[in-house]
Short mmCIF file of C-alpha atoms in Angstrom, two decimals:
data_model
loop_
_atom_site.label_atom_id
_atom_site.label_comp_id
_atom_site.label_asym_id
_atom_site.label_seq_id
_atom_site.Cartn_x
_atom_site.Cartn_y
_atom_site.Cartn_z
CA MET A 67 0.00 0.00 0.00
CA ASN A 68 3.12 2.23 -0.02
CA ASN A 69 2.20 3.65 3.39
CA LEU A 70 -0.90 5.30 1.96
CA LYS A 71 -3.48 6.18 4.61
CA ILE A 72 -6.85 4.47 4.19
CA GLY A 73 -10.04 6.31 5.10
CA LEU A 74 -13.33 4.53 5.78
CA ALA A 75 -16.46 6.62 5.15
CA LEU A 76 -19.49 4.99 6.78
CA GLY A 77 -22.78 6.30 5.43
CA SER A 78 -26.18 6.96 6.97
CA GLY A 79 -29.05 4.49 6.72
CA SER A 80 -30.72 3.89 10.11
CA SER A 81 -31.31 0.15 10.71
CA ARG A 82 -29.45 -0.73 7.53
CA GLY A 83 -26.34 0.62 9.25
CA TRP A 84 -25.71 -2.67 11.02
CA SER A 85 -24.26 -3.64 7.64
CA HIS A 86 -21.24 -1.50 8.53
CA ILE A 87 -20.32 -4.08 11.16
CA GLY A 88 -20.13 -6.76 8.49
CA VAL A 89 -18.10 -4.50 6.20
CA ILE A 90 -15.55 -3.72 8.93
CA ASN A 91 -15.29 -7.36 10.02
CA ALA A 92 -14.68 -8.52 6.44
CA LEU A 93 -12.06 -5.84 5.78
CA ILE A 94 -10.15 -6.69 8.97
CA LYS A 95 -10.26 -10.44 8.23
CA ASN A 96 -8.53 -9.66 4.95
CA GLY A 97 -5.84 -7.51 6.52
CA ILE A 98 -7.38 -4.17 5.55
CA GLU A 99 -7.51 -1.80 8.50
CA PRO A 100 -8.38 1.87 7.98
CA ASP A 101 -6.28 4.63 9.50
CA ILE A 102 -9.13 7.17 9.47
CA VAL A 103 -12.82 6.55 10.13
CA CYS A 104 -15.60 9.06 9.50
CA GLY A 105 -19.29 8.35 9.96
CA THR A 106 -22.66 9.90 9.38
CA SER A 107 -25.67 8.92 11.50
CA ILE A 108 -25.63 5.13 12.10
CA GLY A 109 -22.22 5.17 10.41
CA ALA A 110 -21.02 7.46 13.20
CA LEU A 111 -22.31 5.06 15.86
CA VAL A 112 -20.75 1.94 14.32
CA GLY A 113 -17.55 3.79 13.46
CA ALA A 114 -17.13 5.09 17.00
CA SER A 115 -17.71 1.62 18.43
CA TYR A 116 -15.07 0.17 16.09
CA VAL A 117 -12.41 2.83 16.74
CA ASN A 118 -13.02 2.53 20.49
CA GLY A 119 -12.57 -1.26 20.46
CA LYS A 120 -16.19 -2.11 21.26
CA LEU A 121 -17.44 -3.46 17.94
CA ASP A 122 -17.81 -7.01 19.28
CA GLU A 123 -20.05 -5.75 22.08
CA LEU A 124 -22.13 -3.73 19.63
CA GLU A 125 -22.53 -6.70 17.28
CA LYS A 126 -23.52 -9.00 20.16
CA TRP A 127 -26.18 -6.55 21.32
CA ALA A 128 -27.50 -5.76 17.85
CA THR A 129 -27.85 -9.41 16.84
CA SER A 130 -29.64 -10.22 20.10
CA LEU A 131 -32.42 -7.72 19.43
CA THR A 132 -35.92 -9.07 18.89
CA LYS A 133 -38.93 -7.18 17.54
CA PHE A 134 -40.12 -6.70 21.09
CA GLU A 135 -36.75 -5.43 22.33
CA SER A 136 -36.52 -3.08 19.35
CA ALA A 137 -39.98 -1.69 20.08
CA LYS A 138 -38.89 -0.86 23.64
CA LEU A 139 -36.41 1.63 22.17
CA TYR A 140 -39.29 3.78 20.91
CA GLU A 141 -41.73 5.97 22.76
CA ILE A 142 -43.57 9.26 22.37
CA ASN A 143 -43.21 12.04 24.91
CA SER A 144 -45.36 15.03 25.77
CA SER A 145 -43.02 17.48 24.02
CA LEU A 146 -43.35 15.52 20.75
CA ASN A 147 -39.69 16.28 19.97
CA GLY A 148 -38.70 12.73 19.19
CA PHE A 149 -39.79 9.13 19.00
CA VAL A 150 -36.75 7.32 20.45
CA ASN A 151 -36.37 6.36 24.11
CA THR A 152 -33.18 8.39 24.46
CA LYS A 153 -32.51 7.41 28.08
CA ARG A 154 -32.56 3.71 27.28
CA LEU A 155 -30.52 4.09 24.10
CA HIS A 156 -27.98 6.32 25.84
CA ALA A 157 -27.33 3.64 28.46
CA LEU A 158 -26.88 1.02 25.74
CA MET A 159 -24.46 3.26 23.83
CA GLN A 160 -22.29 3.64 26.93
CA GLU A 161 -21.95 -0.14 26.97
CA THR A 162 -21.45 -0.72 23.25
CA VAL A 163 -19.95 2.50 21.83
CA ALA A 164 -18.07 4.62 24.39
CA ALA A 165 -18.07 5.72 27.99
CA GLU A 166 -19.33 9.18 28.87
CA SER A 167 -15.78 10.40 29.49
CA THR A 168 -14.23 9.07 26.25
CA LEU A 169 -12.84 11.83 24.02
CA ILE A 170 -12.36 11.70 20.24
CA GLU A 171 -8.79 13.02 20.54
CA ASP A 172 -7.89 10.05 22.79
CA LEU A 173 -9.04 7.40 20.29
CA PRO A 174 -6.32 5.27 18.62
CA LYS A 175 -7.42 6.31 15.11
CA LYS A 176 -8.53 9.60 13.59
CA PHE A 177 -12.30 9.82 13.85
CA ALA A 178 -15.04 12.33 13.03
CA THR A 179 -18.82 12.46 12.76
CA ILE A 180 -21.01 14.68 10.63
CA ALA A 181 -24.03 16.63 11.87
CA THR A 182 -26.26 19.36 10.43
CA ASP A 183 -26.84 22.81 11.91
CA LEU A 184 -30.63 23.01 12.05
CA ASP A 185 -30.66 26.79 11.78
CA SER A 186 -28.21 27.42 8.94
CA GLY A 187 -28.17 24.02 7.23
CA ARG A 188 -24.37 24.00 7.47
CA GLU A 189 -22.40 20.78 7.63
CA ILE A 190 -20.70 20.37 11.01
CA TRP A 191 -17.67 18.11 11.50
CA LEU A 192 -17.20 16.88 15.06
CA LYS A 193 -13.51 15.97 15.40
CA LYS A 194 -12.86 16.44 19.11
CA GLY A 195 -14.64 16.33 22.43
CA SER A 196 -17.05 13.71 23.73
CA VAL A 197 -17.44 10.66 21.50
CA LEU A 198 -21.00 10.06 22.67
CA GLU A 199 -22.00 13.69 22.09
CA ALA A 200 -20.55 13.56 18.58
CA VAL A 201 -22.45 10.37 17.81
CA TRP A 202 -25.71 11.68 19.29
CA SER A 203 -25.46 14.82 17.19
CA SER A 204 -24.93 12.80 14.03
CA ILE A 205 -27.77 10.27 14.57
CA SER A 206 -30.48 12.78 15.50
CA LEU A 207 -32.80 12.05 12.59
CA PRO A 208 -35.68 14.59 12.69
CA GLY A 209 -38.89 12.92 13.79
CA LEU A 210 -37.11 10.13 15.66
CA PHE A 211 -34.56 11.97 17.81
CA PRO A 212 -34.65 15.41 19.44
CA ALA A 213 -32.07 17.90 18.17
CA VAL A 214 -28.82 18.18 20.17
CA ARG A 215 -27.63 21.51 21.57
CA LYS A 216 -23.88 22.08 21.11
CA ASN A 217 -21.87 25.32 20.92
CA GLU A 218 -25.01 27.45 20.63
CA GLN A 219 -26.25 25.33 17.72
CA TRP A 220 -29.06 22.83 17.36
CA LEU A 221 -27.61 19.80 15.59
CA VAL A 222 -29.47 17.06 13.72
CA ASP A 223 -28.64 14.05 11.52
CA GLY A 224 -25.62 14.59 9.27
CA GLY A 225 -27.26 12.57 6.50
CA LEU A 226 -29.18 15.69 5.52
CA VAL A 227 -25.98 17.29 4.19
CA ASN A 228 -23.28 14.61 3.83
CA PRO A 229 -24.69 11.05 3.84
CA VAL A 230 -21.36 9.37 2.96
CA PRO A 231 -18.49 11.48 4.39
CA VAL A 232 -15.78 10.94 1.77
CA SER A 233 -14.75 14.59 1.97
CA THR A 234 -14.22 14.39 5.73
CA CYS A 235 -11.93 11.37 5.37
CA ARG A 236 -9.82 13.26 2.83
CA ALA A 237 -9.66 16.35 5.04
CA LEU A 238 -8.37 14.20 7.91
CA GLY A 239 -5.54 12.91 5.72
CA ALA A 240 -6.82 9.86 3.83
CA ASP A 241 -5.02 9.07 0.58
CA LEU A 242 -7.52 6.37 -0.41
CA VAL A 243 -11.15 6.22 0.70
CA ILE A 244 -13.40 3.20 1.03
CA ALA A 245 -16.99 4.47 1.10
CA VAL A 246 -20.02 2.49 2.25
CA ASN A 247 -23.30 3.74 0.76
CA LEU A 248 -26.37 2.17 2.39
CA ASN A 249 -28.96 4.01 0.31
CA GLY A 250 -27.95 3.10 -3.22
CA ASP A 251 -30.83 0.73 -4.00
CA LEU A 252 -33.68 2.09 -1.90
CA LEU A 253 -35.82 4.42 -3.97
CA GLY A 254 -39.05 2.89 -5.21
CA ARG A 255 -38.42 -0.44 -3.52
CA HIS A 256 -38.81 -0.47 0.25
CA MET A 257 -42.42 0.69 0.20
CA ARG A 258 -43.42 -2.06 -2.24
CA LYS A 259 -41.51 -4.86 -0.60
CA ASN A 260 -43.06 -6.96 2.15
CA HIS A 261 -40.71 -9.10 4.15
CA LEU A 262 -42.94 -9.90 7.11
CA GLU A 263 -45.56 -12.03 5.40
CA ASN A 264 -45.98 -14.07 8.56
CA LEU A 265 -47.70 -11.09 10.20
CA GLU A 266 -51.39 -11.96 10.06
CA SER A 267 -53.57 -9.26 8.57
CA LYS A 268 -56.18 -9.64 11.28
CA GLU A 269 -53.57 -8.78 13.94
CA THR A 270 -52.66 -5.63 12.03
CA LYS A 271 -56.32 -4.68 11.78
CA ARG A 272 -56.75 -5.31 15.49
CA GLN A 273 -53.91 -2.90 16.27
CA GLU A 274 -55.36 -0.30 13.90
CA LEU A 275 -58.73 -0.65 15.60
CA LYS A 276 -57.10 -0.05 18.98
CA VAL A 277 -55.63 3.21 17.75
CA LYS A 278 -58.95 4.35 16.31
CA GLN A 279 -60.64 3.61 19.64
CA LEU A 280 -58.27 5.68 21.76
CA PRO A 281 -60.38 7.47 24.41
CA GLN A 282 -60.50 11.23 24.52
CA ALA A 283 -57.48 12.33 26.56
CA ASN A 284 -57.71 15.27 28.93
CA SER A 285 -54.06 16.05 28.42
CA LEU A 286 -51.27 15.44 25.94
CA PRO A 287 -49.26 13.33 28.43
CA ALA A 288 -52.23 10.99 28.82
CA LEU A 289 -52.42 10.53 25.06
CA ALA A 290 -48.66 9.99 24.90
CA ASP A 291 -48.85 7.29 27.57
CA LYS A 292 -51.60 5.51 25.62
CA PHE A 293 -49.64 5.74 22.39
CA THR A 294 -46.48 4.41 24.03
CA SER A 295 -48.34 1.43 25.46
CA LEU A 296 -49.40 0.44 21.95
CA ILE A 297 -46.06 0.99 20.26
CA GLY A 298 -44.65 -2.41 21.21
CA GLY A 299 -47.23 -4.27 19.17
CA TYR A 300 -47.55 -1.72 16.41
CA THR A 301 -43.92 -0.86 15.61
CA PRO A 302 -43.15 -3.92 13.43
CA SER A 303 -45.93 -3.02 11.02
CA PHE A 304 -44.77 0.54 10.25
CA PHE A 305 -43.03 -0.51 7.05
CA SER A 306 -43.86 -4.14 6.56
CA THR A 307 -47.60 -4.69 6.39
CA LYS A 308 -49.26 -5.35 3.04
CA LYS A 309 -51.15 -2.46 1.58
CA ASP A 310 -53.38 -1.87 -1.35
CA LYS A 311 -51.62 0.36 -3.89
CA ALA A 312 -54.25 3.05 -3.33
CA THR A 313 -53.66 3.12 0.44
CA SER A 314 -52.02 6.28 1.70
CA PRO A 315 -48.46 5.66 3.01
CA SER A 316 -48.03 5.81 6.77
CA LEU A 317 -46.27 8.66 8.56
CA PHE A 318 -43.08 6.66 8.91
CA GLU A 319 -43.11 5.45 5.32
CA THR A 320 -43.42 9.07 4.25
CA ILE A 321 -40.56 10.18 6.52
CA ALA A 322 -38.36 7.28 5.37
CA SER A 323 -38.97 7.88 1.68
CA SER A 324 -38.39 11.63 2.06
CA VAL A 325 -35.08 11.02 3.82
CA ASN A 326 -34.07 8.42 1.24
CA ILE A 327 -34.81 10.78 -1.65
CA THR A 328 -32.80 13.59 -0.05
CA GLN A 329 -29.84 11.41 0.84
CA ASP A 330 -29.80 9.64 -2.53
CA ARG A 331 -29.68 12.94 -4.42
CA ILE A 332 -27.01 14.44 -2.15
CA THR A 333 -24.87 11.29 -2.20
CA LYS A 334 -24.88 11.08 -5.99
CA SER A 335 -24.04 14.76 -6.33
CA ARG A 336 -21.19 14.73 -3.82
CA MET A 337 -19.64 11.53 -5.16
CA VAL A 338 -19.48 13.01 -8.64
CA GLY A 339 -17.41 15.88 -7.25
CA ASP A 340 -15.32 13.76 -4.87
CA PRO A 341 -15.51 10.07 -5.80
CA PRO A 342 -14.05 7.50 -3.40
CA GLU A 343 -11.48 5.01 -4.68
CA ILE A 344 -13.74 2.15 -3.58
CA ILE A 345 -17.49 2.22 -3.05
CA ILE A 346 -19.32 -0.60 -1.29
CA THR A 347 -23.11 -0.70 -1.74
CA PRO A 348 -24.82 -3.47 0.23
CA HIS A 349 -28.30 -4.45 -0.99
CA LEU A 350 -30.52 -3.46 1.93
CA ALA A 351 -33.76 -2.12 0.45
CA HIS A 352 -35.74 -4.82 2.25
CA ILE A 353 -34.81 -3.46 5.72
CA GLY A 354 -37.02 -0.67 7.05
CA ILE A 355 -35.84 2.47 8.81
CA ILE A 356 -36.60 1.24 12.35
CA GLU A 357 -36.21 -2.53 11.89
CA LEU A 358 -33.22 -2.72 14.24
CA TYR A 359 -33.90 -6.39 14.94
CA ARG A 360 -32.70 -7.36 11.45
CA ALA A 361 -29.03 -6.84 12.33
CA LYS A 362 -27.91 -10.38 11.50
CA GLU A 363 -29.00 -10.21 7.85
CA ALA A 364 -27.62 -6.67 7.47
CA ILE A 365 -24.23 -7.72 8.87
CA GLU A 366 -24.14 -10.77 6.60
CA GLU A 367 -24.92 -8.60 3.58
CA GLY A 368 -22.06 -6.25 4.50
CA GLU A 369 -19.61 -9.15 4.70
CA LYS A 370 -20.93 -10.64 1.46
CA CYS A 371 -20.54 -7.34 -0.38
CA VAL A 372 -16.91 -6.91 0.71
CA ASN A 373 -16.02 -10.50 -0.17
CA ALA A 374 -17.51 -10.10 -3.64
CA MET A 375 -15.42 -6.96 -4.23
CA LEU A 376 -12.25 -8.23 -2.58
CA PRO A 377 -10.17 -8.65 -5.77
CA GLU A 378 -10.93 -5.07 -6.81
CA ILE A 379 -10.38 -3.74 -3.29
CA LYS A 380 -6.96 -5.41 -3.09
CA ARG A 381 -6.03 -4.18 -6.55
CA VAL A 382 -6.85 -0.56 -5.69
CA LEU A 383 -5.05 -0.77 -2.34
CA GLY A 384 -2.04 -2.46 -3.91
CA LEU A 385 -2.26 -5.60 -1.79
#
């Protein structure tokens, strides 16, 4: 490799981001270890875990998730500023990503995350300070997470401005960049595809009936409590239930498709101007935005994708 520094740009993609674990594992098994890691959104979370030496713990936790355990990560609160149980997820991140006191500048490899300034729309690179704060800022997808306050700015998901942070890797000194794009095959597919055919339609209808029959609440907190109590049984059907083509898409389908469209357009535009030397695009259109319990298949797809490209990867890296 002639001492060239390798950068790994891990892209955004919510639940599909578990594929990054498979990509990293496959690269390491073949003697390819990046010197610089930059991540956006879920890429920031997986990248931080890897650089901090906790990737095995993260993989063990992710692959142990069931639909029920995944549903427990979601809630609705009275402020309506997010849909993720941040307290529960924060505790899990301390176990599988980094301790509260861990600083980016103390990590053994160069690392950065990407966030978006909600007020100006500017791209923010987080290259020092708290690892957890940098990850939280990068994963704060509007509608699911509340915005993060940092340095007088409200920060949200970096996928809105830089879904695959090739440019950040180069700025940190990478000579060659391996980019992982999780959104390359999504548009027009995930809303048509049903991969939970074992969900009985009558159960879905029963859950829908429950929502329709919610009693009049005297306060927003009361309604939030009722909604949260139903989320465990209802979450798996957000993206995966069969629908007639004329049926209006759900709120979460609409959010997911809107994010996918934005990120797809931005990714294509930015990669034309600054193409990576290697681009890995796992096929993940069948995994919905909040289907965290599908980690095993996402990880396997990441490994499979790297193995299929291995001859080209080694050629480019001079191995």
